[in-house]
Amino acid sequence: MPAPTAHSCRRAARFCRVVDPPPHPAPPGPGEILCEWGRIGCIGFGGPPTHIRLLRRLCVEQRGWLSAAEFEDAVAACNLLPGPASTQLAIFCAGRVAGRRGALLGGAAFIVPGLVVILAAAALFLADAPPRAVLAAGAGAGAAVAGVALQAGASLLPASWRRAREPSGAGRLRWIAYLLAGLTAAAAVGPWLVLVLLACGLLEITLRSPGRLAVLPFGWALSGLATKGTWSALVWMALKVGALSYGGGFVIVPLMRADAVGRHHWLSGARFLNAVALGQITPGPVVQTVAVIGYGAAGVAGGVFAALMAFAPSFVFVLLGGPRFAALRGNLRARAFLDGAGPAAIGAILGSAVPLARALREPWQGVVLAAAVVLLFGLRRGVVPTLLVAAAAGVLLVESGLALPH
């Protein structure tokens, strides 16, 4: 047998380098988790699509901590859970690469930067006597919020409609019925919206399992539970936001408005619009809006406390259910529930535009809303630039002599 030549040895070495699997990346330490997840929390303007893109780039493309399939399965599982999906995804990814301590550190690092920013903005916008320019900017940005709700709902329609047409989907007629139910509930019966979402999901489970009635043992009683005192009311409002919201941040707007404006009078209608706008233009999850409401109820302590209560269910869901995420994605009853609650949630997002638009008090705010709709749908501008333009328009219009809303 001839002795191997230098050329054949080099070819063999190149082959070995190709077929040998790359070394598994070392798991990140606590400092790296805090740094990387905190960075995403600081630059995550734009809501869940931005958060998912940044997490995928970090965990899959740059560091190789997760495979593409693992990441997509995590996204799908988080979308099956109630609450802020991108927050749950951030907690899950941190836990997957660094254990339970990593999940706690990563989730906190993702949430805290936006919380600090939104509380600082709340202190400015909700002050007893804020500058006139601040009030004008808030009135302008608040006027555009209804358009943002329409854009958020419309962006979810195509994928949901395609799923309804699949053999395992809800079917077109039921999909339309669920959508209309959510839209009507958000526009007319805000405090009971969550019940409608749950009922649509449970109805779809029942229709796919003849002879087995899906029931919600205590949901009807809990949704009407009365609370006394600011702190207990904040706990209940925040827990509802964090544990019973489906489909995105705007689903919870009618529920928050019913508590913050209608029941407890923590904020006026105009200031609630400011709160929703601040939740959109600050980094981090949109559920941070609840911190502004907490600030309006009990100052900085109330804002921090409301945020803590709103995000606590996400940590519980992921820490307890994370190991079962693969099974959750394949669970037929979970998929059926989402096929019912999902279209209803999209309808609720669209329907939330009705009370938001009705809260506008000055004619010029209607003009700003119309311009925002053109920017979002006609020119396809992003949410954050649109709200900033609306805020600038509010300042210019008020400085030109038009009245501030009261």
Short mmCIF file of C-alpha atoms in Angstrom, two decimals:
data_model
loop_
_atom_site.label_atom_id
_atom_site.label_comp_id
_atom_site.label_asym_id
_atom_site.label_seq_id
_atom_site.Cartn_x
_atom_site.Cartn_y
_atom_site.Cartn_z
CA MET A 1 0.00 0.00 0.00
CA PRO A 2 1.56 3.33 -1.04
CA ALA A 3 2.49 5.75 1.69
CA PRO A 4 0.25 8.81 1.97
CA THR A 5 1.57 11.86 0.22
CA ALA A 6 1.59 15.38 1.63
CA HIS A 7 -1.16 16.29 -0.83
CA SER A 8 -3.44 13.45 0.31
CA CYS A 9 -2.86 14.36 3.95
CA ARG A 10 -3.91 17.95 3.30
CA ARG A 11 -7.08 16.73 1.55
CA ALA A 12 -7.88 14.45 4.46
CA ALA A 13 -7.36 17.30 6.93
CA ARG A 14 -9.68 19.54 4.97
CA PHE A 15 -12.33 16.78 4.90
CA CYS A 16 -12.07 16.27 8.64
CA ARG A 17 -12.51 19.97 9.24
CA VAL A 18 -15.69 19.90 7.13
CA VAL A 19 -17.38 16.87 8.62
CA ASP A 20 -16.38 17.32 12.26
CA PRO A 21 -19.21 19.05 14.16
CA PRO A 22 -18.34 22.46 15.49
CA PRO A 23 -17.78 22.64 19.23
CA HIS A 24 -20.93 23.39 21.22
CA PRO A 25 -20.82 27.03 22.32
CA ALA A 26 -20.17 27.61 25.98
CA PRO A 27 -23.25 28.73 27.92
CA PRO A 28 -23.26 32.40 28.86
CA GLY A 29 -22.55 33.51 32.38
CA PRO A 30 -24.78 35.79 34.48
CA GLY A 31 -22.90 38.91 33.37
CA GLU A 32 -23.32 38.08 29.70
CA ILE A 33 -27.02 37.35 30.17
CA LEU A 34 -27.54 40.71 31.87
CA CYS A 35 -25.56 42.52 29.18
CA GLU A 36 -27.11 40.91 26.10
CA TRP A 37 -30.73 40.76 27.25
CA GLY A 38 -30.40 44.25 28.73
CA ARG A 39 -29.11 45.51 25.37
CA ILE A 40 -32.20 44.11 23.64
CA GLY A 41 -34.37 45.75 26.29
CA CYS A 42 -32.71 49.09 25.53
CA ILE A 43 -32.94 49.00 21.73
CA GLY A 44 -36.15 46.99 21.32
CA PHE A 45 -38.26 49.75 19.81
CA GLY A 46 -41.09 48.45 17.65
CA GLY A 47 -42.70 45.75 19.75
CA PRO A 48 -42.70 41.95 19.34
CA PRO A 49 -41.41 41.77 15.72
CA THR A 50 -38.29 43.69 16.74
CA HIS A 51 -37.80 41.65 19.91
CA ILE A 52 -38.10 38.34 18.04
CA ARG A 53 -35.66 39.49 15.38
CA LEU A 54 -33.08 40.62 17.95
CA LEU A 55 -33.39 37.43 20.00
CA ARG A 56 -33.04 35.27 16.88
CA ARG A 57 -29.95 37.19 15.80
CA LEU A 58 -28.36 36.79 19.24
CA CYS A 59 -29.27 33.22 20.17
CA VAL A 60 -29.29 31.54 16.74
CA GLU A 61 -27.21 33.50 14.27
CA GLN A 62 -24.43 35.07 16.35
CA ARG A 63 -23.88 32.78 19.36
CA GLY A 64 -25.40 29.47 18.24
CA TRP A 65 -26.94 28.87 21.65
CA LEU A 66 -30.18 27.65 20.03
CA SER A 67 -30.84 25.98 16.70
CA ALA A 68 -33.21 27.64 14.24
CA ALA A 69 -35.76 24.86 14.83
CA GLU A 70 -35.59 25.26 18.62
CA PHE A 71 -36.11 29.00 18.32
CA GLU A 72 -39.09 28.69 15.97
CA ASP A 73 -40.67 26.10 18.26
CA ALA A 74 -40.23 28.52 21.18
CA VAL A 75 -41.88 31.34 19.22
CA ALA A 76 -44.83 29.10 18.36
CA ALA A 77 -45.24 27.90 21.96
CA CYS A 78 -45.08 31.45 23.37
CA ASN A 79 -47.80 32.50 20.94
CA LEU A 80 -50.02 29.80 22.41
CA LEU A 81 -49.68 31.28 25.91
CA PRO A 82 -51.61 34.27 27.23
CA GLY A 83 -49.60 37.35 28.09
CA PRO A 84 -46.80 39.27 26.32
CA ALA A 85 -45.34 36.70 23.91
CA SER A 86 -42.04 38.48 23.25
CA THR A 87 -41.36 38.79 27.00
CA GLN A 88 -42.04 35.09 27.45
CA LEU A 89 -39.73 34.34 24.53
CA ALA A 90 -36.94 36.41 26.11
CA ILE A 91 -37.39 34.56 29.42
CA PHE A 92 -37.47 31.18 27.69
CA CYS A 93 -34.35 31.81 25.58
CA ALA A 94 -32.38 32.98 28.62
CA GLY A 95 -33.54 29.94 30.59
CA ARG A 96 -32.76 27.57 27.74
CA VAL A 97 -29.13 28.69 27.56
CA ALA A 98 -28.46 29.44 31.26
CA GLY A 99 -31.04 27.65 33.40
CA ARG A 100 -33.59 29.06 35.82
CA ARG A 101 -31.25 31.73 37.14
CA GLY A 102 -30.61 32.79 33.55
CA ALA A 103 -34.36 33.00 32.92
CA LEU A 104 -34.83 35.30 35.90
CA LEU A 105 -31.84 37.49 35.03
CA GLY A 106 -32.60 37.62 31.31
CA GLY A 107 -36.27 38.40 31.82
CA ALA A 108 -35.50 41.16 34.30
CA ALA A 109 -32.76 42.64 32.08
CA PHE A 110 -35.19 42.65 29.13
CA ILE A 111 -37.97 44.38 31.07
CA VAL A 112 -36.17 46.90 33.32
CA PRO A 113 -34.73 49.34 30.70
CA GLY A 114 -38.14 50.01 29.15
CA LEU A 115 -39.72 50.24 32.59
CA VAL A 116 -37.25 52.93 33.66
CA VAL A 117 -37.86 54.92 30.46
CA ILE A 118 -41.64 54.68 30.63
CA LEU A 119 -41.77 55.68 34.30
CA ALA A 120 -39.61 58.72 33.56
CA ALA A 121 -41.93 59.64 30.70
CA ALA A 122 -44.96 59.10 32.94
CA ALA A 123 -43.51 61.49 35.52
CA LEU A 124 -43.25 64.11 32.78
CA PHE A 125 -46.60 63.57 31.05
CA LEU A 126 -48.66 62.95 34.20
CA ALA A 127 -47.22 65.78 36.29
CA ASP A 128 -49.68 68.15 37.95
CA ALA A 129 -48.62 71.05 35.72
CA PRO A 130 -46.57 69.75 32.77
CA PRO A 131 -45.29 72.25 30.18
CA ARG A 132 -47.75 73.19 27.48
CA ALA A 133 -45.53 71.63 24.81
CA VAL A 134 -45.58 68.29 26.65
CA LEU A 135 -49.37 68.36 26.82
CA ALA A 136 -49.54 69.18 23.12
CA ALA A 137 -47.14 66.37 22.21
CA GLY A 138 -49.17 63.93 24.27
CA ALA A 139 -52.42 65.06 22.64
CA GLY A 140 -50.90 64.62 19.19
CA ALA A 141 -49.42 61.19 19.86
CA GLY A 142 -52.58 60.09 21.66
CA ALA A 143 -54.66 61.06 18.63
CA ALA A 144 -52.68 58.62 16.48
CA VAL A 145 -53.09 55.65 18.84
CA ALA A 146 -56.37 54.49 17.29
CA GLY A 147 -54.63 54.28 13.91
CA VAL A 148 -51.83 52.23 15.46
CA ALA A 149 -54.42 49.81 16.84
CA LEU A 150 -55.91 49.38 13.36
CA GLN A 151 -52.47 48.76 11.88
CA ALA A 152 -51.60 46.23 14.60
CA GLY A 153 -54.79 44.26 13.98
CA ALA A 154 -54.56 44.44 10.20
CA SER A 155 -51.00 43.10 10.23
CA LEU A 156 -52.22 39.92 11.95
CA LEU A 157 -55.16 39.23 9.64
CA PRO A 158 -53.46 37.49 6.67
CA ALA A 159 -51.66 34.78 8.63
CA SER A 160 -54.70 34.07 10.79
CA TRP A 161 -56.97 33.86 7.73
CA ARG A 162 -54.58 31.44 6.01
CA ARG A 163 -54.61 29.22 9.08
CA ALA A 164 -58.43 29.21 9.09
CA ARG A 165 -58.35 27.75 5.58
CA GLU A 166 -56.10 24.84 6.59
CA PRO A 167 -57.72 21.44 7.29
CA SER A 168 -56.87 21.78 10.99
CA GLY A 169 -58.05 25.39 11.17
CA ALA A 170 -61.27 26.80 12.55
CA GLY A 171 -62.92 27.22 9.16
CA ARG A 172 -63.80 30.46 7.44
CA LEU A 173 -67.28 30.99 8.88
CA ARG A 174 -66.24 30.34 12.47
CA TRP A 175 -63.13 32.49 11.97
CA ILE A 176 -65.33 35.41 10.86
CA ALA A 177 -67.71 34.84 13.78
CA TYR A 178 -64.83 34.86 16.29
CA LEU A 179 -63.34 37.99 14.72
CA LEU A 180 -66.67 39.85 14.92
CA ALA A 181 -67.21 38.71 18.50
CA GLY A 182 -63.85 40.13 19.58
CA LEU A 183 -64.37 43.34 17.64
CA THR A 184 -67.82 43.92 19.14
CA ALA A 185 -66.65 43.13 22.67
CA ALA A 186 -63.69 45.53 22.47
CA ALA A 187 -65.85 48.32 21.07
CA ALA A 188 -68.82 47.89 23.41
CA VAL A 189 -68.10 45.81 26.53
CA GLY A 190 -64.45 46.43 27.37
CA PRO A 191 -64.42 45.04 30.93
CA TRP A 192 -65.74 41.67 29.72
CA LEU A 193 -63.48 41.33 26.69
CA VAL A 194 -61.32 38.59 28.21
CA LEU A 195 -64.40 36.44 28.77
CA VAL A 196 -65.28 36.71 25.09
CA LEU A 197 -61.76 35.65 24.07
CA LEU A 198 -61.85 32.69 26.44
CA ALA A 199 -65.36 31.72 25.30
CA CYS A 200 -64.29 31.69 21.64
CA GLY A 201 -61.33 29.47 22.42
CA LEU A 202 -63.35 27.08 24.57
CA LEU A 203 -66.12 26.94 21.96
CA GLU A 204 -63.63 25.87 19.30
CA ILE A 205 -62.30 23.12 21.59
CA THR A 206 -65.86 21.90 22.18
CA LEU A 207 -66.73 21.90 18.48
CA ARG A 208 -63.67 19.80 17.71
CA SER A 209 -64.37 17.36 20.55
CA PRO A 210 -68.05 16.37 20.19
CA GLY A 211 -69.53 15.17 23.43
CA ARG A 212 -66.88 16.89 25.57
CA LEU A 213 -67.83 20.32 26.81
CA ALA A 214 -64.90 22.62 27.57
CA VAL A 215 -65.69 24.76 30.60
CA LEU A 216 -64.01 27.52 32.53
CA PRO A 217 -64.77 26.72 36.19
CA PHE A 218 -64.03 30.06 37.77
CA GLY A 219 -63.34 32.53 35.02
CA TRP A 220 -66.82 34.07 34.98
CA ALA A 221 -66.74 34.75 38.70
CA LEU A 222 -63.22 36.11 38.76
CA SER A 223 -63.72 38.49 35.87
CA GLY A 224 -66.39 40.38 37.76
CA LEU A 225 -64.54 40.34 41.06
CA ALA A 226 -64.75 43.66 42.83
CA THR A 227 -61.70 45.06 44.54
CA LYS A 228 -61.41 47.73 47.19
CA GLY A 229 -58.43 49.96 47.76
CA THR A 230 -55.85 51.26 45.33
CA TRP A 231 -53.24 48.56 45.84
CA SER A 232 -55.60 45.58 45.66
CA ALA A 233 -57.22 47.12 42.58
CA LEU A 234 -53.78 47.57 40.99
CA VAL A 235 -52.94 43.93 41.69
CA TRP A 236 -56.11 42.72 40.04
CA MET A 237 -55.82 45.01 37.02
CA ALA A 238 -52.16 44.10 36.42
CA LEU A 239 -52.71 40.37 36.83
CA LYS A 240 -55.53 40.46 34.30
CA VAL A 241 -53.25 42.29 31.88
CA GLY A 242 -50.39 39.84 32.36
CA ALA A 243 -52.27 36.55 32.57
CA LEU A 244 -55.37 36.96 30.41
CA SER A 245 -54.24 38.86 27.33
CA TYR A 246 -54.06 37.17 23.94
CA GLY A 247 -52.75 38.38 20.60
CA GLY A 248 -50.74 41.48 21.53
CA GLY A 249 -50.69 44.61 23.61
CA PHE A 250 -53.78 46.27 22.16
CA VAL A 251 -56.03 43.40 23.25
CA ILE A 252 -55.71 44.63 26.82
CA VAL A 253 -56.43 48.29 26.02
CA PRO A 254 -60.23 48.10 26.55
CA LEU A 255 -59.69 46.18 29.79
CA MET A 256 -57.13 48.68 31.11
CA ARG A 257 -59.27 51.62 30.09
CA ALA A 258 -62.30 50.21 31.89
CA ASP A 259 -60.31 49.99 35.14
CA ALA A 260 -58.07 53.05 34.87
CA VAL A 261 -60.59 55.53 33.46
CA GLY A 262 -64.05 54.14 34.11
CA ARG A 263 -63.94 52.29 37.42
CA HIS A 264 -61.10 53.78 39.47
CA HIS A 265 -60.54 57.17 37.75
CA TRP A 266 -56.76 56.91 38.00
CA LEU A 267 -56.38 58.62 34.62
CA SER A 268 -58.53 60.84 32.43
CA GLY A 269 -59.40 59.69 28.93
CA ALA A 270 -56.75 61.98 27.42
CA ARG A 271 -54.05 60.80 29.81
CA PHE A 272 -54.93 57.18 29.10
CA LEU A 273 -54.22 57.86 25.42
CA ASN A 274 -50.85 59.25 26.52
CA ALA A 275 -50.21 56.03 28.45
CA VAL A 276 -50.93 53.85 25.40
CA ALA A 277 -48.74 56.05 23.19
CA LEU A 278 -45.88 55.85 25.70
CA GLY A 279 -46.17 52.07 25.70
CA GLN A 280 -45.67 52.12 21.94
CA ILE A 281 -42.73 54.52 21.61
CA THR A 282 -40.61 53.25 24.51
CA PRO A 283 -38.42 50.12 24.23
CA GLY A 284 -39.51 46.83 25.66
CA PRO A 285 -42.92 45.13 25.64
CA VAL A 286 -46.12 47.10 25.07
CA VAL A 287 -47.52 45.72 28.34
CA GLN A 288 -45.30 48.36 30.00
CA THR A 289 -48.35 50.62 29.52
CA VAL A 290 -49.61 49.18 32.78
CA ALA A 291 -46.74 50.96 34.57
CA VAL A 292 -48.10 54.34 33.47
CA ILE A 293 -51.48 53.43 34.91
CA GLY A 294 -49.81 52.33 38.14
CA TYR A 295 -47.95 55.64 38.24
CA GLY A 296 -51.22 57.50 37.82
CA ALA A 297 -52.71 55.54 40.70
CA ALA A 298 -49.87 55.59 43.23
CA GLY A 299 -46.76 57.27 41.84
CA VAL A 300 -43.46 55.53 41.12
CA ALA A 301 -44.15 52.76 43.62
CA GLY A 302 -47.48 52.09 41.94
CA GLY A 303 -45.84 51.96 38.51
CA VAL A 304 -43.17 49.49 39.60
CA PHE A 305 -45.69 47.40 41.50
CA ALA A 306 -48.13 47.23 38.57
CA ALA A 307 -45.33 46.18 36.21
CA LEU A 308 -44.18 43.50 38.66
CA MET A 309 -47.68 42.06 38.89
CA ALA A 310 -48.21 42.20 35.11
CA PHE A 311 -44.99 40.37 34.25
CA ALA A 312 -45.08 37.82 37.08
CA PRO A 313 -47.40 35.42 35.16
CA SER A 314 -44.95 35.33 32.24
CA PHE A 315 -42.15 34.12 34.52
CA VAL A 316 -44.45 31.54 36.09
CA PHE A 317 -45.66 30.24 32.71
CA VAL A 318 -42.14 29.87 31.32
CA LEU A 319 -40.36 28.58 34.43
CA LEU A 320 -43.03 25.94 35.07
CA GLY A 321 -44.03 25.17 31.50
CA GLY A 322 -40.78 25.71 29.59
CA PRO A 323 -39.78 22.00 29.63
CA ARG A 324 -43.18 21.17 28.11
CA PHE A 325 -43.10 23.75 25.30
CA ALA A 326 -42.57 21.09 22.61
CA ALA A 327 -45.61 19.16 23.83
CA LEU A 328 -47.64 22.35 24.06
CA ARG A 329 -47.03 23.19 20.43
CA GLY A 330 -48.31 19.76 19.37
CA ASN A 331 -51.27 19.73 21.76
CA LEU A 332 -54.47 19.62 19.70
CA ARG A 333 -56.60 21.24 22.38
CA ALA A 334 -54.14 24.12 22.74
CA ARG A 335 -54.13 24.61 18.97
CA ALA A 336 -57.93 24.51 18.90
CA PHE A 337 -58.13 27.09 21.66
CA LEU A 338 -55.80 29.40 19.75
CA ASP A 339 -57.86 28.93 16.58
CA GLY A 340 -60.85 30.32 18.45
CA ALA A 341 -59.24 32.91 20.70
CA GLY A 342 -56.75 34.09 18.05
CA PRO A 343 -59.28 35.59 15.57
CA ALA A 344 -61.24 37.02 18.50
CA ALA A 345 -58.07 38.70 19.76
CA ILE A 346 -57.42 40.22 16.34
CA GLY A 347 -60.98 41.50 16.27
CA ALA A 348 -60.45 42.94 19.76
CA ILE A 349 -57.33 44.77 18.59
CA LEU A 350 -59.29 46.28 15.70
CA GLY A 351 -62.25 47.06 17.96
CA SER A 352 -60.04 48.81 20.50
CA ALA A 353 -59.67 51.62 17.96
CA VAL A 354 -63.32 52.60 18.58
CA PRO A 355 -63.05 53.71 22.25
CA LEU A 356 -59.62 55.20 21.53
CA ALA A 357 -61.01 57.34 18.72
CA ARG A 358 -64.07 58.29 20.78
CA ALA A 359 -61.76 59.61 23.52
CA LEU A 360 -60.47 62.39 21.23
CA ARG A 361 -61.81 65.78 22.26
CA GLU A 362 -60.60 68.33 19.70
CA PRO A 363 -61.33 68.39 15.94
CA TRP A 364 -57.65 68.78 15.08
CA GLN A 365 -56.96 65.44 16.78
CA GLY A 366 -59.24 63.80 14.23
CA VAL A 367 -57.10 65.31 11.48
CA VAL A 368 -53.95 63.96 13.13
CA LEU A 369 -55.58 60.52 13.39
CA ALA A 370 -56.44 60.58 9.67
CA ALA A 371 -52.87 61.59 8.82
CA ALA A 372 -51.52 58.78 11.00
CA VAL A 373 -53.69 56.26 9.15
CA VAL A 374 -52.25 57.51 5.86
CA LEU A 375 -48.69 57.19 7.19
CA LEU A 376 -49.27 53.68 8.55
CA PHE A 377 -51.31 52.17 5.72
CA GLY A 378 -50.60 54.34 2.69
CA LEU A 379 -46.91 55.14 3.16
CA ARG A 380 -46.16 52.07 5.35
CA ARG A 381 -44.26 54.02 7.97
CA GLY A 382 -43.42 52.40 11.29
CA VAL A 383 -45.34 52.87 14.51
CA VAL A 384 -42.63 54.78 16.38
CA PRO A 385 -41.95 57.33 13.58
CA THR A 386 -45.69 57.82 13.10
CA LEU A 387 -46.27 58.56 16.78
CA LEU A 388 -43.33 60.95 16.88
CA VAL A 389 -44.65 62.80 13.83
CA ALA A 390 -48.09 62.98 15.47
CA ALA A 391 -46.53 64.36 18.66
CA ALA A 392 -44.67 67.03 16.67
CA ALA A 393 -47.88 67.90 14.81
CA GLY A 394 -49.66 68.32 18.13
CA VAL A 395 -47.02 70.79 19.34
CA LEU A 396 -47.19 72.80 16.11
CA LEU A 397 -50.99 72.91 16.03
CA VAL A 398 -51.33 73.95 19.66
CA GLU A 399 -48.61 76.58 19.29
CA SER A 400 -50.51 77.95 16.28
CA GLY A 401 -53.50 78.67 18.52
CA LEU A 402 -55.61 75.52 18.59
CA ALA A 403 -56.97 74.31 21.92
CA LEU A 404 -55.58 71.57 24.08
CA PRO A 405 -58.03 68.76 24.90
CA HIS A 406 -59.47 68.79 28.41
#
